[in-house]
Coordinates of C-alpha atoms in Angstrom, one line a residue:
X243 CA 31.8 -22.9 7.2
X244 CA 29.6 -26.3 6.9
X245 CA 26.5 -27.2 8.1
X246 CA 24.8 -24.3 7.3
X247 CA 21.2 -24.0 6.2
X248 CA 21.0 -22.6 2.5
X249 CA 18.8 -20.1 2.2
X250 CA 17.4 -18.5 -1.2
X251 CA 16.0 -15.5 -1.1
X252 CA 13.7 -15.0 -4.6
X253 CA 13.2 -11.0 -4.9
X254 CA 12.2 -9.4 -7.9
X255 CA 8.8 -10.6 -9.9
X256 CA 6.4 -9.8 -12.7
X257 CA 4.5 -7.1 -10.6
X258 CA 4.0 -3.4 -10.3
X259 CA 6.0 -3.8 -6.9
X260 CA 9.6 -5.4 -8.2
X261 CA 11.3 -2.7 -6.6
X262 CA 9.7 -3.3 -3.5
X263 CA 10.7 -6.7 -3.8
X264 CA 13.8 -6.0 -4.7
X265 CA 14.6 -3.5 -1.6
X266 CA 13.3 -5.8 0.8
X267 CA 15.3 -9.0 -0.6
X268 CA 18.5 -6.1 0.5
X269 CA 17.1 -5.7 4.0
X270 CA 16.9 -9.6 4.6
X271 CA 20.0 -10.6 3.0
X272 CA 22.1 -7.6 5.3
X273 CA 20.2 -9.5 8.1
X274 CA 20.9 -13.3 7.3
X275 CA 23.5 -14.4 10.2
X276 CA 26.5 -16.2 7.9
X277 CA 27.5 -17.9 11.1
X278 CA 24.0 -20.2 10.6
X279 CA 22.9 -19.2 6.9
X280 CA 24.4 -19.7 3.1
X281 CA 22.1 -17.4 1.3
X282 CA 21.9 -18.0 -2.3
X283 CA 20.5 -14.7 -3.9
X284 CA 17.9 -15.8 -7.3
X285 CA 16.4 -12.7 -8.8
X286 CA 13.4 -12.8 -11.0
X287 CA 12.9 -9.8 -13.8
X288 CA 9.7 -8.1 -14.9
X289 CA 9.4 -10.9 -17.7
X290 CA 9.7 -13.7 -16.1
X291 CA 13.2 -14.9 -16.5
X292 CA 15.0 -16.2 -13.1
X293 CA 18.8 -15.3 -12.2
X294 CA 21.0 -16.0 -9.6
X295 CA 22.7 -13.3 -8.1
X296 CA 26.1 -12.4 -5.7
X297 CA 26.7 -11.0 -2.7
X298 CA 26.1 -7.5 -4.4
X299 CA 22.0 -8.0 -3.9
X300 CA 22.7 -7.2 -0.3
X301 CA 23.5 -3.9 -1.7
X302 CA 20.2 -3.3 -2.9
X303 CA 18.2 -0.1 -1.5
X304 CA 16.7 3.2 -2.9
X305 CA 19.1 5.8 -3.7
X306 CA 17.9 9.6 -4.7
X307 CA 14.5 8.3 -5.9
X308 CA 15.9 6.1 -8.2
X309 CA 13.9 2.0 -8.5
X310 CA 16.2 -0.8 -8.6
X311 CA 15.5 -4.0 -10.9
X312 CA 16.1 -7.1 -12.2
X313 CA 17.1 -5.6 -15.6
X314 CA 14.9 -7.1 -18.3
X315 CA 18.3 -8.3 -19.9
X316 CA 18.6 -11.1 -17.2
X317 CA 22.8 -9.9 -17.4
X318 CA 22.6 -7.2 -14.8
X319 CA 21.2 -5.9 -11.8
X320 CA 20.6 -2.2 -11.2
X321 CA 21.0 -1.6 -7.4
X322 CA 20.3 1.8 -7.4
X323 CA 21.0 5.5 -9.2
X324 CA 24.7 4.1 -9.7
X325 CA 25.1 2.1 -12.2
X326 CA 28.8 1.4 -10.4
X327 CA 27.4 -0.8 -7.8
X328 CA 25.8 -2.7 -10.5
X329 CA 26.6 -6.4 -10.3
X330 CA 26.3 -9.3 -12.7
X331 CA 23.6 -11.9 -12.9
X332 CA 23.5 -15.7 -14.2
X333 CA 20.7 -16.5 -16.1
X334 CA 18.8 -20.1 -14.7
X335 CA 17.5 -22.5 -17.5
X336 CA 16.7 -24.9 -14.5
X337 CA 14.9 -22.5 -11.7
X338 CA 13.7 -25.6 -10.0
X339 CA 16.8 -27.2 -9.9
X340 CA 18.5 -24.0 -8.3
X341 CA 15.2 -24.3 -5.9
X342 CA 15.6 -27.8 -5.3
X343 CA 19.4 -27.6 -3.6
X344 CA 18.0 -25.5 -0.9
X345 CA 16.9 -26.1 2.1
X346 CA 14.3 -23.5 3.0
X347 CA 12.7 -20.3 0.3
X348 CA 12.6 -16.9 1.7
X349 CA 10.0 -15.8 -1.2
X350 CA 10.6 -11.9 -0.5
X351 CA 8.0 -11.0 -3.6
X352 CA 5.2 -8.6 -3.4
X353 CA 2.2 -8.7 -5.7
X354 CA 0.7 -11.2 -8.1
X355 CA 3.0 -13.7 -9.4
X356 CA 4.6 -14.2 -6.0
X357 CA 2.9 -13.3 -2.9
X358 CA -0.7 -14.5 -4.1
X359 CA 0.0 -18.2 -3.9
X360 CA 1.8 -18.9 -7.2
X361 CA 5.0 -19.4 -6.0
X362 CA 4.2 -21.3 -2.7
X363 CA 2.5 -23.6 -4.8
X364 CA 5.2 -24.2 -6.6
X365 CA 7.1 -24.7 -3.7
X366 CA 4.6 -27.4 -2.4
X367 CA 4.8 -29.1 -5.3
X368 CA 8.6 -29.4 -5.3
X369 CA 8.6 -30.3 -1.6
X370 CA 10.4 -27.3 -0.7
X371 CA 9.8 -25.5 2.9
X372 CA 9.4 -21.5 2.7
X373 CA 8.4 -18.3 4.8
X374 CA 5.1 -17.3 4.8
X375 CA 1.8 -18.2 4.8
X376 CA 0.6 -21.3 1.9
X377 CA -1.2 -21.3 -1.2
X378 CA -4.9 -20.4 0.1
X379 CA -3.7 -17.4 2.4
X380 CA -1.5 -16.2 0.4
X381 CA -3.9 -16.3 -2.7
X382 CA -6.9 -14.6 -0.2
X383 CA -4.9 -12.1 0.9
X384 CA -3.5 -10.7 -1.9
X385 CA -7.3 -10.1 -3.4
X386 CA -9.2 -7.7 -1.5
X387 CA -12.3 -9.3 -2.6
X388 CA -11.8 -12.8 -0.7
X389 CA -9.7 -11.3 2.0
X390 CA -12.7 -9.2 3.1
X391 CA -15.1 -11.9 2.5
X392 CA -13.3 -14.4 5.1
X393 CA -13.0 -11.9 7.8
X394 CA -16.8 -10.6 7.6
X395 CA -17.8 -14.5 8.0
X396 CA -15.5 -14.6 11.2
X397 CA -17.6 -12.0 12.6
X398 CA -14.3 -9.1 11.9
X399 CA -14.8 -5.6 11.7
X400 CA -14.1 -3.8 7.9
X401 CA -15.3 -1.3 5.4
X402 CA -18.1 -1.6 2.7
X403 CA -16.7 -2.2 -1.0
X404 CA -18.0 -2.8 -4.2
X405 CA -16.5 -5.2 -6.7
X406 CA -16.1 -4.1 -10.1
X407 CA -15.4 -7.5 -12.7
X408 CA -14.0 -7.1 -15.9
X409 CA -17.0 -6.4 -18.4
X410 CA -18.9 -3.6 -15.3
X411 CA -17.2 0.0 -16.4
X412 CA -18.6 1.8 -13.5
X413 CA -20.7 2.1 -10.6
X414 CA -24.4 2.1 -10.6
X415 CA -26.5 4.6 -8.5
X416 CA -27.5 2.3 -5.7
X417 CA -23.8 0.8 -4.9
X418 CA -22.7 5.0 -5.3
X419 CA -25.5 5.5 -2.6
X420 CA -23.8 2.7 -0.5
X421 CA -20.6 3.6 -1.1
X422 CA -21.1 7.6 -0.5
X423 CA -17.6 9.7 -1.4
X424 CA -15.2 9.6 -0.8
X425 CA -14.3 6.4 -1.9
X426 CA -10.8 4.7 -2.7
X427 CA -10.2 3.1 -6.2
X428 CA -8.1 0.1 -5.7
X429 CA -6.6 -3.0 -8.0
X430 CA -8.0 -5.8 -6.8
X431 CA -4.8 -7.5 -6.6
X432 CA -2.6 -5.5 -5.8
X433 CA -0.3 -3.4 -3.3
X434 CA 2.6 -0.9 -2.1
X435 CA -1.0 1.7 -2.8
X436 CA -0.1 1.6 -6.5
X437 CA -3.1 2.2 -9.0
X438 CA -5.1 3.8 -6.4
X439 CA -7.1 7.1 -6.3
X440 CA -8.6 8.8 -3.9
X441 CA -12.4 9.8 -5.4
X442 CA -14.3 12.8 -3.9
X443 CA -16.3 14.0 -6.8
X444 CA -18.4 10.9 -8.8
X445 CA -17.2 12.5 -12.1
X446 CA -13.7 11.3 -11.3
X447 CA -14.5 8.2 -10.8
X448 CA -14.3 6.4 -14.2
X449 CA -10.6 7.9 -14.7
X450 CA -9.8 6.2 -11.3
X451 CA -11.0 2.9 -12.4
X452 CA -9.4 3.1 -15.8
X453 CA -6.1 3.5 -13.3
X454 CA -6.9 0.6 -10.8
X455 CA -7.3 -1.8 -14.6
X456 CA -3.9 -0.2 -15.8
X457 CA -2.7 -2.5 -13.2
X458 CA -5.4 -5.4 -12.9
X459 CA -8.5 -6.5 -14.5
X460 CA -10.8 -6.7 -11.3
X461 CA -11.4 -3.4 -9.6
X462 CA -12.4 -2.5 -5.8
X463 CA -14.3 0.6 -4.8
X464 CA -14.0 1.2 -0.8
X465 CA -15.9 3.4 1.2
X466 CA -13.8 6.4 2.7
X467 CA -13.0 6.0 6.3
X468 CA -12.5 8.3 8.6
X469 CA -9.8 7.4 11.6
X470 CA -6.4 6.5 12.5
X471 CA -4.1 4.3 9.9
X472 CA -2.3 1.9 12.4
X473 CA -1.1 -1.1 11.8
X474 CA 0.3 -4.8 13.6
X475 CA 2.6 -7.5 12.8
X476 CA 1.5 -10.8 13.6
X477 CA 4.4 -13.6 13.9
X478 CA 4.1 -17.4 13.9
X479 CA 7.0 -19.2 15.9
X480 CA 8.0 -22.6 15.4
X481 CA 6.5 -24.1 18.2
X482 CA 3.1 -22.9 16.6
X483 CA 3.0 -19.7 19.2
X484 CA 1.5 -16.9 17.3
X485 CA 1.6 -13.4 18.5
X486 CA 1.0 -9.9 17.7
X487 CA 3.4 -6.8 18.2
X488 CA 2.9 -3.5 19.4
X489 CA 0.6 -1.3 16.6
X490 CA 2.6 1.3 15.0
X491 CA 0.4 4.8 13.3
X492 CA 1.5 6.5 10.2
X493 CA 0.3 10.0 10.5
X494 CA 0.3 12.0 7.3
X495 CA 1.5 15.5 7.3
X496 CA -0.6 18.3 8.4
X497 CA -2.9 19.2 4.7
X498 CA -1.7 21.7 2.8
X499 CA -1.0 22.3 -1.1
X500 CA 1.9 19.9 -1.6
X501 CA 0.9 16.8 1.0
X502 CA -0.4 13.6 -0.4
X503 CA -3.9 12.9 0.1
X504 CA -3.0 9.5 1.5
X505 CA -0.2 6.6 2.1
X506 CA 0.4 6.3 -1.8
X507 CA 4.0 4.6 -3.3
X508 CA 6.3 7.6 -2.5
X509 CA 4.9 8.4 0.4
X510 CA 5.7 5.2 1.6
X511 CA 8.6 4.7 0.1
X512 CA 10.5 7.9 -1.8
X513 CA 8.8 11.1 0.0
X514 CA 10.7 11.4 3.8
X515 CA 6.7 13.4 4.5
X516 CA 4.9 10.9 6.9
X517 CA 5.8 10.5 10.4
X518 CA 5.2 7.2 12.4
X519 CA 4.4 6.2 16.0
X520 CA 6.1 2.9 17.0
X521 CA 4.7 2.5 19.6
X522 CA 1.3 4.1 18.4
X523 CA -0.2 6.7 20.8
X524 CA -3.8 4.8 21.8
X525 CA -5.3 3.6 25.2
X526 CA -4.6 0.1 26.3
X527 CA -7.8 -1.2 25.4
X528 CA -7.5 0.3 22.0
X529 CA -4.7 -1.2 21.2
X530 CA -5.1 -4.5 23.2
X531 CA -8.5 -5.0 21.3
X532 CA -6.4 -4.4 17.4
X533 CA -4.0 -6.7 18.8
X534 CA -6.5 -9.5 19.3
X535 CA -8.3 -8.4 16.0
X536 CA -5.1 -9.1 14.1
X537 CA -4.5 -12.7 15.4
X538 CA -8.2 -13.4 14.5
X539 CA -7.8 -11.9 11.0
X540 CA -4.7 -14.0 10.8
X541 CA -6.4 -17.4 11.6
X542 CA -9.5 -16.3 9.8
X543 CA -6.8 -16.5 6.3
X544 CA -5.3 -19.7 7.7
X545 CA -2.0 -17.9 7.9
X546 CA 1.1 -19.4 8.1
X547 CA 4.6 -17.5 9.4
X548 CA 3.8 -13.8 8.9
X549 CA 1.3 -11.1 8.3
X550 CA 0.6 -7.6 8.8
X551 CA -2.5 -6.2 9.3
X552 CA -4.0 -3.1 8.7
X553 CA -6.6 -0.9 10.6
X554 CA -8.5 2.5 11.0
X555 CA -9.6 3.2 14.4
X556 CA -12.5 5.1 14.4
X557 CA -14.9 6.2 16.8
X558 CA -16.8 3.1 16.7
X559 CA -13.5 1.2 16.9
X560 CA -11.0 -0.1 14.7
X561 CA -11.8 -1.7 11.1
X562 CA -9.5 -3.4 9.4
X563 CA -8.5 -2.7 6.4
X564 CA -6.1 -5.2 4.6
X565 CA -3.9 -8.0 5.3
X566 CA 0.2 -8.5 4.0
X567 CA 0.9 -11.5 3.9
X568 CA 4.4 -10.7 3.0
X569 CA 5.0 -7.5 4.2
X570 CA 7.6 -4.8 3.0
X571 CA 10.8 -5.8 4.6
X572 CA 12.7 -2.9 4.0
X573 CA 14.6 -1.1 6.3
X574 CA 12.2 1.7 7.0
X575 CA 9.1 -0.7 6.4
X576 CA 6.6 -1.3 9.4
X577 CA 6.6 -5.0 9.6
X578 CA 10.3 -5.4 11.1
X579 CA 10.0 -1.6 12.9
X580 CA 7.1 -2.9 14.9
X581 CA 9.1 -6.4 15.9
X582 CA 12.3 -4.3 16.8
X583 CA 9.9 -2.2 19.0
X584 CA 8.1 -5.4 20.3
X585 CA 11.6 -6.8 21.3
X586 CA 12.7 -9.1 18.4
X587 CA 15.2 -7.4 16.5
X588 CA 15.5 -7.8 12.3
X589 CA 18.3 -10.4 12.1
X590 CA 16.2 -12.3 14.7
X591 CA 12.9 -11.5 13.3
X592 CA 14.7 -13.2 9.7
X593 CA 16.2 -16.2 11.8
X594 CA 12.2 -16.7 13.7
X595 CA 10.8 -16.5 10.1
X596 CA 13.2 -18.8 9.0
X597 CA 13.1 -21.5 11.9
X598 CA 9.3 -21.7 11.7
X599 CA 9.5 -22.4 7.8
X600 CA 11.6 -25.2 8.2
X601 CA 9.9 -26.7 11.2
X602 CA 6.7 -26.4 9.4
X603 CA 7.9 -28.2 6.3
X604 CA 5.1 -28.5 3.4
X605 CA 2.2 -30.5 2.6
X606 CA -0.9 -30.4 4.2
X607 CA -0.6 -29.3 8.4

């Protein structure tokens, strides 16, 4: 076949979240039509070193619990508990060559050292169209810090946190007044809910910080909220339309001994424990007014392609809580559930994604 657009898909990465990364670059390369894409599969391991893969990265998924990686080697690539579907990988001396003799970067990484601008601005630099917002939203909303600080000056509803810089240990007795328990321990920089605790008694708190730095320097402390988890896509087409789906709610199982005390990594992604609501179970207005909220959360970031947003809908009304912007695209992940549910199905959701990259181009818009 000729004429097709050559697509890589870069999966993999230096953060906590490479198997994230890794499932979601499955998802999207199951989902890339052959008919209109060549999709050139270029892995990236936990240290750095970029590989270009097969046709056995569409293979890529969870299987009995088991993570699947770029192995550190750079010479194979562990799709899942069976080392039988393992496939082998070419080791790039010239990544920006490889990136160069495409014509459009699906950057499928999660975390720092991917999602938080470095790799777009790579990209811009090499002239290179991709998916996904550019180097400032990307780099915003991967820290909670600045992400929250753009949406309060746009007038947008969220929580109370406290930042805690490398060189602060702890919080003092006035921001613990603020605060008031529980609070959530986060990274600053991170995602997938790895590194975080869940705080309900202030002499816990120091051993959930030393967590949250296992993972990055800079530490957030949020104020517990009490509501509803929901959450909305928001999609950028490539006539500049942007729009928001239908909210989805992840409800948690009823509490009892052995259920998670909230949407940590295997509940999201190993534990089959939470149940979800696509479409979520609100009034109209409720979920008319998140809807809105999450296009003005996505222009408040400058946001490019993609996002998800995430709320709580209390009784004063929703507060958001974070923004993706690049979503788990896994097959059970909310971002392409919510789409589906909308109307636009995965492979079309991809193609949309895709189109808009490409039409978009690079440089300053």
């Amino acid at each position: 076949m000729t004429n097709r657009i050559r697509v890589a898909v870069v999966f993999g990465g230096r953060s906590n979240e490479h198997a994230v990364s890794c499932v979601s670059a499955g998802s999207v390369l199951r989902n890339l039509d052959p008919e209109k894409y060549e999709a050139v599969p270029i892995g990236i391991t936990i240290d750095g070193a970029w590989v270009l893969g097969g046709s056995e990265v569409a293979a890529l998924g969870f299987k009995d619990n088991a993570l699947p990686a770029v192995d550190s080697s750079g010479t194979a690539l562990t799709l899942a508990a069976d080392p039988s579907r393992s496939g082998s990988l070419v080791a790039l001396d010239d990544p920006g060559a490889a990136l160069g003799s495409v014509d459009v970067v699906f950057p499928i990484l999660h975390g720092p050292f991917g999602e938080d601008g470095t790799l777009q601005g790579m990209l811009e630099l090499a002239g290179v169209p991709y998916v996904g917002p550019g180097v400032l939203a990307s780099a915003a909303g991967m820290d909670k810090e600045f992400t929250k600080k753009l949406l309060a000056a746009e007038g947008l509803p969220i929580g109370r946190q406290v930042v805690l810089r490398r060189g602060t240990d702890t919080l003092g007795a006035d921001d613990r007044a603020l605060l008031g328990l529980p609070v959530f321990v986060k990274p600053a920089r991170g995602g997938s809910s790895i590194g975080i605790t869940k705080v309900t008694d202030w002499r816990e708190l120091d051993a959930a910080i030393a967590t949250a730095r296992e993972h990055d320097p800079k530490v957030i402390v949020e104020a517990g909220i009490v509501g509803r988890e929901v959450e909305c896509g928001v999609l950028e087409f490539s006539d500049g339309r942007v729009a928001a789906s239908v909210v989805a709610e992840i409800r948690m199982p009823e509490a009892d001994a052995a259920a998670p005390e909230f949407y940590d990594f295997d509940t999201k992604y190993l534990d089959d424990v939470c149940e979800f609501d696509v479409p979520a179970k609100l009034d109209d207005e409720v979920s008319d007014n998140i809807r809105e909220l999450a296009v003005r959360a996505f222009k408040a970031l400058d946001c490019q392609g993609l996002a998800r947003v995430d709320f709580f809908v209390t009784a004063q009304g929703p507060v958001i809580n974070e923004i993706n912007t690049m979503p788990g695209f896994t097959s059970i992940s909310m971002y392409p559930r919510m789409w589906e549910a909308t109307g636009i199905d995965y492979r079309t959701l991809v193609s949309t994604l895709i189109e808009t990259a490409l039409t978009r181009g690079t440089g300053l818009r």
